[in-house]
Amino acid sequence: MRADFAVVAIVAAFLLGACAKTPPTDKEMSEAFFSNRAAFETLRTDLCRLKYDQTVMRDPSWAQPQMRPADEKRIRDELAALGAIGVRYMRGCQLWIEMWSSGPGREPAFKKFRYGPPMYRIIELKEPDAKDLNVYMRKRVRNASYEKKLDGDWWIEVDHWR
């Protein structure tokens, strides 16, 4: 009985610790992007060759629609090198590289890199606004996305749902 309780306590502590993980700041994401720019461009190039929408996640490991195992492994390796959770690609060379999420549950939040032209559904923060996108996760708005331009068609994006 005590062993069962100990296992439950350890699992609960692990899950609560995972939920407490704070999102990276815009500065940290910007530094990661510019220091690994070639890896981001390689991933973008590989995905933009596809003729269909694709999602590849590292944990749990899945891809849909299914792709050749060698291609799936290569993309997963590229994601691991970037420290990314997963990537969503849509035809027309639009992609979202998820770097952080609040975890399962209510009111989820996500922080990611996005490649593609400006999107009208997203509130773009223009210069000289120096706020970190993380402050918008605490706003009392429903289902909002905010983004900051990095370079060219690369952006930092935060989404939260309430």
mmCIF file with all atom_site columns, N, CA, C and O in Angstrom, residues 28-53:
data_model
loop_
_atom_site.group_PDB
_atom_site.id
_atom_site.type_symbol
_atom_site.label_atom_id
_atom_site.label_alt_id
_atom_site.label_comp_id
_atom_site.label_asym_id
_atom_site.label_entity_id
_atom_site.label_seq_id
_atom_site.pdbx_PDB_ins_code
_atom_site.Cartn_x
_atom_site.Cartn_y
_atom_site.Cartn_z
_atom_site.occupancy
_atom_site.B_iso_or_equiv
_atom_site.pdbx_formal_charge
_atom_site.auth_seq_id
_atom_site.auth_comp_id
_atom_site.auth_asym_id
_atom_site.auth_atom_id
_atom_site.pdbx_PDB_model_num
ATOM 1   N N  . GLU A 1 28 ? 15.293 34.871 -25.229 1.00 0.00 ? 28 GLU A N  1
ATOM 2   C CA . GLU A 1 28 ? 15.871 33.521 -25.311 1.00 0.00 ? 28 GLU A CA 1
ATOM 3   C C  . GLU A 1 28 ? 15.532 32.856 -26.641 1.00 0.00 ? 28 GLU A C  1
ATOM 4   O O  . GLU A 1 28 ? 16.385 32.224 -27.264 1.00 0.00 ? 28 GLU A O  1
ATOM 5   N N  . MET A 1 29 ? 14.294 33.031 -27.086 1.00 0.00 ? 29 MET A N  1
ATOM 6   C CA . MET A 1 29 ? 13.898 32.432 -28.365 1.00 0.00 ? 29 MET A CA 1
ATOM 7   C C  . MET A 1 29 ? 14.627 33.092 -29.533 1.00 0.00 ? 29 MET A C  1
ATOM 8   O O  . MET A 1 29 ? 15.051 32.423 -30.465 1.00 0.00 ? 29 MET A O  1
ATOM 9   N N  . SER A 1 30 ? 14.762 34.407 -29.462 1.00 0.00 ? 30 SER A N  1
ATOM 10  C CA . SER A 1 30 ? 15.475 35.126 -30.522 1.00 0.00 ? 30 SER A CA 1
ATOM 11  C C  . SER A 1 30 ? 16.928 34.671 -30.607 1.00 0.00 ? 30 SER A C  1
ATOM 12  O O  . SER A 1 30 ? 17.455 34.417 -31.694 1.00 0.00 ? 30 SER A O  1
ATOM 13  N N  . GLU A 1 31 ? 17.583 34.549 -29.453 1.00 0.00 ? 31 GLU A N  1
ATOM 14  C CA . GLU A 1 31 ? 18.975 34.078 -29.426 1.00 0.00 ? 31 GLU A CA 1
ATOM 15  C C  . GLU A 1 31 ? 19.081 32.658 -29.967 1.00 0.00 ? 31 GLU A C  1
ATOM 16  O O  . GLU A 1 31 ? 20.004 32.348 -30.729 1.00 0.00 ? 31 GLU A O  1
ATOM 17  N N  . ALA A 1 32 ? 18.132 31.790 -29.582 1.00 0.00 ? 32 ALA A N  1
ATOM 18  C CA . ALA A 1 32 ? 18.140 30.409 -30.079 1.00 0.00 ? 32 ALA A CA 1
ATOM 19  C C  . ALA A 1 32 ? 17.945 30.383 -31.590 1.00 0.00 ? 32 ALA A C  1
ATOM 20  O O  . ALA A 1 32 ? 18.600 29.605 -32.290 1.00 0.00 ? 32 ALA A O  1
ATOM 21  N N  . PHE A 1 33 ? 17.069 31.230 -32.092 1.00 0.00 ? 33 PHE A N  1
ATOM 22  C CA . PHE A 1 33 ? 16.813 31.275 -33.530 1.00 0.00 ? 33 PHE A CA 1
ATOM 23  C C  . PHE A 1 33 ? 18.066 31.709 -34.300 1.00 0.00 ? 33 PHE A C  1
ATOM 24  O O  . PHE A 1 33 ? 18.495 31.031 -35.237 1.00 0.00 ? 33 PHE A O  1
ATOM 25  N N  . PHE A 1 34 ? 18.650 32.830 -33.906 1.00 0.00 ? 34 PHE A N  1
ATOM 26  C CA . PHE A 1 34 ? 19.787 33.356 -34.663 1.00 0.00 ? 34 PHE A CA 1
ATOM 27  C C  . PHE A 1 34 ? 21.042 32.503 -34.504 1.00 0.00 ? 34 PHE A C  1
ATOM 28  O O  . PHE A 1 34 ? 21.853 32.431 -35.422 1.00 0.00 ? 34 PHE A O  1
ATOM 29  N N  . SER A 1 35 ? 21.190 31.811 -33.376 1.00 0.00 ? 35 SER A N  1
ATOM 30  C CA . SER A 1 35 ? 22.366 30.945 -33.218 1.00 0.00 ? 35 SER A CA 1
ATOM 31  C C  . SER A 1 35 ? 22.200 29.620 -33.965 1.00 0.00 ? 35 SER A C  1
ATOM 32  O O  . SER A 1 35 ? 23.187 28.940 -34.244 1.00 0.00 ? 35 SER A O  1
ATOM 33  N N  . ASN A 1 36 ? 20.947 29.244 -34.289 1.00 0.00 ? 36 ASN A N  1
ATOM 34  C CA . ASN A 1 36 ? 20.667 27.991 -35.014 1.00 0.00 ? 36 ASN A CA 1
ATOM 35  C C  . ASN A 1 36 ? 19.930 28.254 -36.327 1.00 0.00 ? 36 ASN A C  1
ATOM 36  O O  . ASN A 1 36 ? 19.170 27.405 -36.786 1.00 0.00 ? 36 ASN A O  1
ATOM 37  N N  . ARG A 1 37 ? 20.141 29.397 -36.908 1.00 0.00 ? 37 ARG A N  1
ATOM 38  C CA . ARG A 1 37 ? 19.385 29.799 -38.101 1.00 0.00 ? 37 ARG A CA 1
ATOM 39  C C  . ARG A 1 37 ? 19.466 28.751 -39.209 1.00 0.00 ? 37 ARG A C  1
ATOM 40  O O  . ARG A 1 37 ? 18.469 28.431 -39.856 1.00 0.00 ? 37 ARG A O  1
ATOM 41  N N  . ALA A 1 38 ? 20.643 28.202 -39.443 1.00 0.00 ? 38 ALA A N  1
ATOM 42  C CA . ALA A 1 38 ? 20.807 27.203 -40.518 1.00 0.00 ? 38 ALA A CA 1
ATOM 43  C C  . ALA A 1 38 ? 19.920 25.979 -40.269 1.00 0.00 ? 38 ALA A C  1
ATOM 44  O O  . ALA A 1 38 ? 19.311 25.448 -41.203 1.00 0.00 ? 38 ALA A O  1
ATOM 45  N N  . ALA A 1 39 ? 19.817 25.537 -39.021 1.00 0.00 ? 39 ALA A N  1
ATOM 46  C CA . ALA A 1 39 ? 18.972 24.376 -38.700 1.00 0.00 ? 39 ALA A CA 1
ATOM 47  C C  . ALA A 1 39 ? 17.494 24.694 -38.918 1.00 0.00 ? 39 ALA A C  1
ATOM 48  O O  . ALA A 1 39 ? 16.744 23.856 -39.423 1.00 0.00 ? 39 ALA A O  1
ATOM 49  N N  . PHE A 1 40 ? 17.069 25.906 -38.570 1.00 0.00 ? 40 PHE A N  1
ATOM 50  C CA . PHE A 1 40 ? 15.684 26.307 -38.825 1.00 0.00 ? 40 PHE A CA 1
ATOM 51  C C  . PHE A 1 40 ? 15.399 26.334 -40.323 1.00 0.00 ? 40 PHE A C  1
ATOM 52  O O  . PHE A 1 40 ? 14.346 25.885 -40.779 1.00 0.00 ? 40 PHE A O  1
ATOM 53  N N  . GLU A 1 41 ? 16.344 26.859 -41.094 1.00 0.00 ? 41 GLU A N  1
ATOM 54  C CA . GLU A 1 41 ? 16.155 26.930 -42.549 1.00 0.00 ? 41 GLU A CA 1
ATOM 55  C C  . GLU A 1 41 ? 16.146 25.536 -43.180 1.00 0.00 ? 41 GLU A C  1
ATOM 56  O O  . GLU A 1 41 ? 15.401 25.285 -44.116 1.00 0.00 ? 41 GLU A O  1
ATOM 57  N N  . THR A 1 42 ? 16.959 24.630 -42.658 1.00 0.00 ? 42 THR A N  1
ATOM 58  C CA . THR A 1 42 ? 16.957 23.248 -43.167 1.00 0.00 ? 42 THR A CA 1
ATOM 59  C C  . THR A 1 42 ? 15.607 22.593 -42.927 1.00 0.00 ? 42 THR A C  1
ATOM 60  O O  . THR A 1 42 ? 15.042 21.966 -43.830 1.00 0.00 ? 42 THR A O  1
ATOM 61  N N  . LEU A 1 43 ? 15.069 22.743 -41.726 1.00 0.00 ? 43 LEU A N  1
ATOM 62  C CA . LEU A 1 43 ? 13.758 22.185 -41.414 1.00 0.00 ? 43 LEU A CA 1
ATOM 63  C C  . LEU A 1 43 ? 12.685 22.797 -42.319 1.00 0.00 ? 43 LEU A C  1
ATOM 64  O O  . LEU A 1 43 ? 11.842 22.090 -42.876 1.00 0.00 ? 43 LEU A O  1
ATOM 65  N N  . ARG A 1 44 ? 12.734 24.109 -42.491 1.00 0.00 ? 44 ARG A N  1
ATOM 66  C CA . ARG A 1 44 ? 11.771 24.791 -43.360 1.00 0.00 ? 44 ARG A CA 1
ATOM 67  C C  . ARG A 1 44 ? 11.862 24.264 -44.778 1.00 0.00 ? 44 ARG A C  1
ATOM 68  O O  . ARG A 1 44 ? 10.849 23.919 -45.402 1.00 0.00 ? 44 ARG A O  1
ATOM 69  N N  . THR A 1 45 ? 13.060 24.135 -45.307 1.00 0.00 ? 45 THR A N  1
ATOM 70  C CA . THR A 1 45 ? 13.258 23.647 -46.676 1.00 0.00 ? 45 THR A CA 1
ATOM 71  C C  . THR A 1 45 ? 12.722 22.225 -46.829 1.00 0.00 ? 45 THR A C  1
ATOM 72  O O  . THR A 1 45 ? 12.026 21.926 -47.797 1.00 0.00 ? 45 THR A O  1
ATOM 73  N N  . ASP A 1 46 ? 13.033 21.354 -45.860 1.00 0.00 ? 46 ASP A N  1
ATOM 74  C CA . ASP A 1 46 ? 12.544 19.969 -45.922 1.00 0.00 ? 46 ASP A CA 1
ATOM 75  C C  . ASP A 1 46 ? 11.022 19.911 -45.933 1.00 0.00 ? 46 ASP A C  1
ATOM 76  O O  . ASP A 1 46 ? 10.420 19.175 -46.706 1.00 0.00 ? 46 ASP A O  1
ATOM 77  N N  . LEU A 1 47 ? 10.389 20.693 -45.069 1.00 0.00 ? 47 LEU A N  1
ATOM 78  C CA . LEU A 1 47 ? 8.934  20.651 -44.976 1.00 0.00 ? 47 LEU A CA 1
ATOM 79  C C  . LEU A 1 47 ? 8.253  21.322 -46.168 1.00 0.00 ? 47 LEU A C  1
ATOM 80  O O  . LEU A 1 47 ? 7.216  20.857 -46.629 1.00 0.00 ? 47 LEU A O  1
ATOM 81  N N  . CYS A 1 48 ? 8.836  22.387 -46.675 1.00 0.00 ? 48 CYS A N  1
ATOM 82  C CA . CYS A 1 48 ? 8.202  23.106 -47.779 1.00 0.00 ? 48 CYS A CA 1
ATOM 83  C C  . CYS A 1 48 ? 8.254  22.329 -49.092 1.00 0.00 ? 48 CYS A C  1
ATOM 84  O O  . CYS A 1 48 ? 7.589  22.705 -50.054 1.00 0.00 ? 48 CYS A O  1
ATOM 85  N N  . ARG A 1 49 ? 8.985  21.239 -49.132 1.00 0.00 ? 49 ARG A N  1
ATOM 86  C CA . ARG A 1 49 ? 8.981  20.353 -50.310 1.00 0.00 ? 49 ARG A CA 1
ATOM 87  C C  . ARG A 1 49 ? 7.742  19.459 -50.330 1.00 0.00 ? 49 ARG A C  1
ATOM 88  O O  . ARG A 1 49 ? 7.413  18.876 -51.353 1.00 0.00 ? 49 ARG A O  1
ATOM 89  N N  . LEU A 1 50 ? 7.081  19.323 -49.178 1.00 0.00 ? 50 LEU A N  1
ATOM 90  C CA . LEU A 1 50 ? 5.921  18.444 -49.082 1.00 0.00 ? 50 LEU A CA 1
ATOM 91  C C  . LEU A 1 50 ? 4.746  19.017 -49.870 1.00 0.00 ? 50 LEU A C  1
ATOM 92  O O  . LEU A 1 50 ? 4.593  20.225 -50.003 1.00 0.00 ? 50 LEU A O  1
ATOM 93  N N  . LYS A 1 51 ? 3.910  18.134 -50.348 1.00 0.00 ? 51 LYS A N  1
ATOM 94  C CA . LYS A 1 51 ? 2.739  18.543 -51.114 1.00 0.00 ? 51 LYS A CA 1
ATOM 95  C C  . LYS A 1 51 ? 1.455  18.339 -50.308 1.00 0.00 ? 51 LYS A C  1
ATOM 96  O O  . LYS A 1 51 ? 0.371  18.354 -50.846 1.00 0.00 ? 51 LYS A O  1
ATOM 97  N N  . TYR A 1 52 ? 1.594  18.119 -48.994 1.00 0.00 ? 52 TYR A N  1
ATOM 98  C CA . TYR A 1 52 ? 0.443  17.886 -48.134 1.00 0.00 ? 52 TYR A CA 1
ATOM 99  C C  . TYR A 1 52 ? 0.749  18.423 -46.737 1.00 0.00 ? 52 TYR A C  1
ATOM 100 O O  . TYR A 1 52 ? 1.907  18.597 -46.361 1.00 0.00 ? 52 TYR A O  1
ATOM 101 N N  . ASP A 1 53 ? -0.304 18.717 -45.976 1.00 0.00 ? 53 ASP A N  1
ATOM 102 C CA . ASP A 1 53 ? -0.145 19.185 -44.601 1.00 0.00 ? 53 ASP A CA 1
ATOM 103 C C  . ASP A 1 53 ? 0.485  18.075 -43.758 1.00 0.00 ? 53 ASP A C  1
ATOM 104 O O  . ASP A 1 53 ? 0.271  16.894 -44.017 1.00 0.00 ? 53 ASP A O  1
#
